[in-house]
Tab-separated table of C-alpha atoms in Angstrom:
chain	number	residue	atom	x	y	z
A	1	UNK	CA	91.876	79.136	103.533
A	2	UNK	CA	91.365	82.288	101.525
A	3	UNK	CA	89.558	83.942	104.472
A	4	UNK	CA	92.364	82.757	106.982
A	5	UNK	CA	94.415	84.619	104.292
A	6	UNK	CA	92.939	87.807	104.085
A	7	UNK	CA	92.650	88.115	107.982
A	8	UNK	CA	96.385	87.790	108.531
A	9	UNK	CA	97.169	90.298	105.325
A	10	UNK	CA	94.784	92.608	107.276
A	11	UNK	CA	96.480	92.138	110.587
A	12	UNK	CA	99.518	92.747	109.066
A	13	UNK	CA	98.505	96.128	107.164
A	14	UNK	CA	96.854	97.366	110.475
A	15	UNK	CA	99.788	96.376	112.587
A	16	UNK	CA	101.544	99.976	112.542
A	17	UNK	CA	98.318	101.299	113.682
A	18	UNK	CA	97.394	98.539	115.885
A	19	UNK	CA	100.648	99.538	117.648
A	20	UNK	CA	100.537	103.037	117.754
A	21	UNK	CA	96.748	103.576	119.122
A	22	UNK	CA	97.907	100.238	122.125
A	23	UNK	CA	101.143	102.839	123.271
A	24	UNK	CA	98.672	105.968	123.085
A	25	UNK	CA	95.855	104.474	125.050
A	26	UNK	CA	98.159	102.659	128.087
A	27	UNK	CA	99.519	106.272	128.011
A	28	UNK	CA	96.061	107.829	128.796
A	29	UNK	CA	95.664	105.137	131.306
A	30	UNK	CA	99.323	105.482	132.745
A	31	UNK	CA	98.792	109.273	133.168
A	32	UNK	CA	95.201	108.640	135.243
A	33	UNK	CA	96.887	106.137	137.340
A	34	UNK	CA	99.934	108.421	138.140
A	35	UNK	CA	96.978	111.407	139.007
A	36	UNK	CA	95.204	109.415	141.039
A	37	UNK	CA	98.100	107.982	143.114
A	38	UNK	CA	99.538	111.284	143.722
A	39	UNK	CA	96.226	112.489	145.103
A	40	UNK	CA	96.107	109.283	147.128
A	41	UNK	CA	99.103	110.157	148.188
A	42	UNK	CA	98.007	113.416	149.320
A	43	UNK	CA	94.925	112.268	151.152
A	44	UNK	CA	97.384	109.531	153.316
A	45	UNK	CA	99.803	112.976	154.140
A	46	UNK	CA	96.509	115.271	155.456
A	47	UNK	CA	95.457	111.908	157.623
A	48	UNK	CA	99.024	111.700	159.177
A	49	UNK	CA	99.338	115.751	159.965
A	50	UNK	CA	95.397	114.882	161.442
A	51	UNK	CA	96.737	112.338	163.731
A	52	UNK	CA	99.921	114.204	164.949
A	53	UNK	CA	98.179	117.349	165.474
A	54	UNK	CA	99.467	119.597	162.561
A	55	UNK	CA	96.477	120.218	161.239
A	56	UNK	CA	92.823	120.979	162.984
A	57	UNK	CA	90.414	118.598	161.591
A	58	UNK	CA	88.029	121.232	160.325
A	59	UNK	CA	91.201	121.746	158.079
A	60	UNK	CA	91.612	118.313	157.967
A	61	UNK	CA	87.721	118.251	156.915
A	62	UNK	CA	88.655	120.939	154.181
A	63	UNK	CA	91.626	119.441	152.957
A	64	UNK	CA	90.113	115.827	152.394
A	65	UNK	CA	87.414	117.468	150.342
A	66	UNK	CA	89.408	119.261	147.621
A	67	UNK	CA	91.659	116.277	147.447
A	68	UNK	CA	88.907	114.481	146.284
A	69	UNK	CA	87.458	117.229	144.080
A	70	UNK	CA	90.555	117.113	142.281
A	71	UNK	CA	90.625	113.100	142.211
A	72	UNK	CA	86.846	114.170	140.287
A	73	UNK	CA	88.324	116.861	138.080
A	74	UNK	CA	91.185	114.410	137.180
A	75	UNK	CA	89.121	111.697	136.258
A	76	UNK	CA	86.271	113.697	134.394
A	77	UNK	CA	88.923	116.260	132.235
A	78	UNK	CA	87.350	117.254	129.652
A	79	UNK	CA	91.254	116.166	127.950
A	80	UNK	CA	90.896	112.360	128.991
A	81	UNK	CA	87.596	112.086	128.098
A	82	UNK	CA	88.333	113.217	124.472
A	83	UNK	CA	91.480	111.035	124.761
A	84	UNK	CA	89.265	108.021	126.022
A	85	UNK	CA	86.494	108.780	123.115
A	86	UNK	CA	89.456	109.234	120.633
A	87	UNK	CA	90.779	105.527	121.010
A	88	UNK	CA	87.515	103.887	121.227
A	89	UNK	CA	86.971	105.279	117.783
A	90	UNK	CA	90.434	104.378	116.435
A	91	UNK	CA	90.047	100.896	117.505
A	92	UNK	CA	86.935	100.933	115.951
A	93	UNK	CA	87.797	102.248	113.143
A	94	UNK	CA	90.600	99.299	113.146
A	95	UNK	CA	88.271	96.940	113.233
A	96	UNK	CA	85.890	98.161	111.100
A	97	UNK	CA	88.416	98.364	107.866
A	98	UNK	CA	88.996	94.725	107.235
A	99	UNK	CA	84.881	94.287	107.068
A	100	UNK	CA	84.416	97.550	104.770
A	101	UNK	CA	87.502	95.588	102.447
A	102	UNK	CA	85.625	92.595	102.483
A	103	UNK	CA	82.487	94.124	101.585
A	104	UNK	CA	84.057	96.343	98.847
A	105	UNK	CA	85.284	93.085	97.752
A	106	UNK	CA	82.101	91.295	97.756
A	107	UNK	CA	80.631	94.043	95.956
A	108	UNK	CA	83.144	95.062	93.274
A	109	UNK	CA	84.870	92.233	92.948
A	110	UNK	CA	84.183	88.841	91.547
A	111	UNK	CA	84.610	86.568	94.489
A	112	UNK	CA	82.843	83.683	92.127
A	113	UNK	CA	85.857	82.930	89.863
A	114	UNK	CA	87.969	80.364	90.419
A	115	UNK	CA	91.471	81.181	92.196
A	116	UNK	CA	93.849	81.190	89.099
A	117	UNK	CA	97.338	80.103	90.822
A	118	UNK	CA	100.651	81.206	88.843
A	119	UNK	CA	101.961	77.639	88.502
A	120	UNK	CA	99.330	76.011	86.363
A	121	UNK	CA	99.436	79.188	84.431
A	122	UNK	CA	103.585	79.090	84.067
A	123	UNK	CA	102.703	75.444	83.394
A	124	UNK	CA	100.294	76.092	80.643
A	125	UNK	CA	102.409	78.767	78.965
A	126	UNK	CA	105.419	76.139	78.718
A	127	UNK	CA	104.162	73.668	77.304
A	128	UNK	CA	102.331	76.178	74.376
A	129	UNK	CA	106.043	77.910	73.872
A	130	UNK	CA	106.676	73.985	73.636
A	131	UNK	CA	103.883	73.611	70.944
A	132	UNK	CA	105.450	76.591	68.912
A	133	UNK	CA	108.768	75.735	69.264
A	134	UNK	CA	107.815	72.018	67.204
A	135	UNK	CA	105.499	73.695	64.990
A	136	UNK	CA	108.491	76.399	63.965
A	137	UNK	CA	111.700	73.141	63.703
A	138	UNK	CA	108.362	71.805	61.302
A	139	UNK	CA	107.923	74.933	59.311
A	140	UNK	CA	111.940	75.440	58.923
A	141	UNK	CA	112.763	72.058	57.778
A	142	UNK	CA	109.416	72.190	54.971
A	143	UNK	CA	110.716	75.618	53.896
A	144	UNK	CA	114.565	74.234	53.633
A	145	UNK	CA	113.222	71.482	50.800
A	146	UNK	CA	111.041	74.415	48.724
A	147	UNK	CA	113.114	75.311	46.064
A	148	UNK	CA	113.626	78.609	45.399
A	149	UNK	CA	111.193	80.101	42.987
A	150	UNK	CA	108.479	78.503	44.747
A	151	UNK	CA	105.560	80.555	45.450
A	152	UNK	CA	104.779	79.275	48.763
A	153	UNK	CA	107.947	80.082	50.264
A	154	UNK	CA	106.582	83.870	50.647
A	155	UNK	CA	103.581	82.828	52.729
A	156	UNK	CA	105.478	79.882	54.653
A	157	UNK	CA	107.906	82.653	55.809
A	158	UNK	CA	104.926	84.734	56.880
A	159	UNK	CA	103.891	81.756	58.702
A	160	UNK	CA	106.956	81.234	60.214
A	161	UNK	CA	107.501	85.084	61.243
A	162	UNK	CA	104.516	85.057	63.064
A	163	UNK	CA	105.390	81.616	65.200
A	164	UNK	CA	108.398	83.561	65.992
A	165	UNK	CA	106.596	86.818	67.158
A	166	UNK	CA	104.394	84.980	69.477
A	167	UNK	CA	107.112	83.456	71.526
A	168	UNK	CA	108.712	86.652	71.589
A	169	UNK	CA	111.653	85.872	69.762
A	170	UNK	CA	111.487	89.110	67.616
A	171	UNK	CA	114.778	89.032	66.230
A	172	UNK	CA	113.919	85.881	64.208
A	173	UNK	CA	110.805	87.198	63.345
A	174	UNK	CA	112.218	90.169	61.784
A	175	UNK	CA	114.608	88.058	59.766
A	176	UNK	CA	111.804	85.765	58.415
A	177	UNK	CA	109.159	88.416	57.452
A	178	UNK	CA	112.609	90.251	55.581
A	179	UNK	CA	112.484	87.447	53.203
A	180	UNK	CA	108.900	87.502	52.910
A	181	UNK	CA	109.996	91.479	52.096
A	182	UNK	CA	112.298	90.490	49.050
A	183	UNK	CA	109.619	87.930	47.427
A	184	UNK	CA	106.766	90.615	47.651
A	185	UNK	CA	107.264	94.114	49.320
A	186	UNK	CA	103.694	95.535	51.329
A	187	UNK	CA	103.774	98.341	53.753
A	188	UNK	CA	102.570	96.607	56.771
A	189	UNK	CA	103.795	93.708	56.332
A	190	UNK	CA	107.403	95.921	55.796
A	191	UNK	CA	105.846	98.307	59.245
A	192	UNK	CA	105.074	94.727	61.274
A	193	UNK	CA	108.993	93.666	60.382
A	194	UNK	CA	110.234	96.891	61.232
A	195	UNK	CA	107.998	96.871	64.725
A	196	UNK	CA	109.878	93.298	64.977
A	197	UNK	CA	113.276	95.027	64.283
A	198	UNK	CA	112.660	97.604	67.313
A	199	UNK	CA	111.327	95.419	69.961
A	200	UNK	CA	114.294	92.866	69.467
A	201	UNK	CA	117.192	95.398	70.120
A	202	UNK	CA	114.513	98.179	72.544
A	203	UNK	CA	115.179	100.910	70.134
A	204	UNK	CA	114.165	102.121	66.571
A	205	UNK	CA	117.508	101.473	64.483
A	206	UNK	CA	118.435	102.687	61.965
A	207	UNK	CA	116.834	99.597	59.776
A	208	UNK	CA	113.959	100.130	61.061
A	209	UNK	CA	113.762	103.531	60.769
A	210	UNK	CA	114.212	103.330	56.826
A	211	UNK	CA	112.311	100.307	56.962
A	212	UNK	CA	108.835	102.347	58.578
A	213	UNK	CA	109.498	105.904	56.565
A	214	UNK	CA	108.935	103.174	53.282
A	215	UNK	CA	105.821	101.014	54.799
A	216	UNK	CA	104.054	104.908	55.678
A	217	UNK	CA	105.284	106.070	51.682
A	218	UNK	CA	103.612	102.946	50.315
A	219	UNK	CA	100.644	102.932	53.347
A	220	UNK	CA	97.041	103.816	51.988
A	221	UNK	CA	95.503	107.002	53.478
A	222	UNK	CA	93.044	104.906	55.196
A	223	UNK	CA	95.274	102.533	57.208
A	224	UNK	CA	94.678	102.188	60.913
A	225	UNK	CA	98.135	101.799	61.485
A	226	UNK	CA	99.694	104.662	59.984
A	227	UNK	CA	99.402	106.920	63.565
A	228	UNK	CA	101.549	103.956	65.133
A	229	UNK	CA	104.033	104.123	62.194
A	230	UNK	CA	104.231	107.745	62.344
A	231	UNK	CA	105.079	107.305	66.134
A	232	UNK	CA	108.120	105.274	65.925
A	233	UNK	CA	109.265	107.328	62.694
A	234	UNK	CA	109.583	110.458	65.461
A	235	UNK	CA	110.777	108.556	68.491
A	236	UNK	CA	113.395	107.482	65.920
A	237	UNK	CA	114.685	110.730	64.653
A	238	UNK	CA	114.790	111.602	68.182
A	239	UNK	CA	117.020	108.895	69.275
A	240	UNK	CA	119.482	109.845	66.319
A	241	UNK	CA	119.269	113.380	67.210
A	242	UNK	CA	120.096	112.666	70.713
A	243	UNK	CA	122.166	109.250	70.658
């Protein structure tokens, strides 16, 4: 089915072409036909003037013969053989490209793996974002009977910040690492919230911009993310100098 596949997307891709090089050849061949008619033409007019005496028929004689050196000349120009030799090689070349794709394919490619259709992915994805979703309703109702000064609340909204992240829902993300922020401040966990913060509303705010000039202040020399932090700290002072 695959193969049936890739023949009709290359019959479809060449189909311009195709077209194109079909009109110019029947025009090569429509322009020989109308030459040799015409000089068919010409040898039925120098038989009639033979037969009512116009002509002698040494000129007769004469007459037929360059009529058919120009049927020769017409049919061996050195302008419809190149034509002729031109097309053969496009339509070669036409038919040549879908086996070079194939064989780049078989080549470079991996035509081993399994096909990998979008709706047992889309499939697969739901039902994870499913997964998360109950595993974050779990985490919020264990965190709403912690009291207050209990140390685990800090790491459960870690936890719960990451869950959010990797569904996407940023926004709540940002919220839950913020109170991981006020029970115990650190830089990247303060630069990850403030990444949160930007991705949620596509810009660095304001928040966020204070939020990332603290994490690089408190940020050891040595951190691998400090470049990244730096980034958004200048793409953020650009946006407020040019709202």
């Amino acid at each position: 089915m695959i193969w049936f596949s890739i023949g009709l997307l290359s019959l479809l891709a060449l189909a311009p072409a195709i077209f194109t090089l079909w009109k110019r050849t029947r025009a090569i061949r429509d322009e020989r036909s109308t030459a040799l008619a015409l000089h068919e033409a010409q040898l039925a007019e120098v038989d009639r003037d033979l037969a009512i005496g116009l002509i002698a028929p040494a000129e007769h004689d004469v007459a037929i013969l360059e009529i058919q050196r120009r049927i020769l000349s017409a049919d061996a120009a050195p302008s419809t053989a190149r034509a002729n030799s031109s097309a053969m090689l496009g339509w070669f070349g036409l038919a040549a490209t879908p086996a070079l794709a194939i064989g780049l394919y078989l080549t470079n490619g991996a035509p081993g793996l399994p096909a990998q259709p979008l709706g047992p992915r889309l499939a697969a994805q739901h039902m994870q974002n499913r997964k998360t979703d109950a595993l974050i309703a779990q985490l919020q109702q264990a965190m709403a009977t912690l009291p207050a000064d209990d140390p685990n609340r800090r790491q459960g909204y870690l936890l719960l910040g990451q869950l959010q992240a990797s569904s996407d829902h940023y926004a709540q993300a940002a919220e839950a690492w913020n109170q991981a922020l006020a029970l115990g401040f650190d830089p990247e966990l303060a630069a990850r919230t403030a990444e949160a913060m930007t991705r949620a509303n596509h810009h660095v705010t304001a928040q966020a911009l204070a939020l990332f000039r603290k994490a690089l202040d408190a940020a050891p020399k040595d951190a691998d993310w400090r470049p990244a932090v730096q980034g958004r700290i200048a793409q953020g002072e650009h946006d407020q100098e040019n709202p």
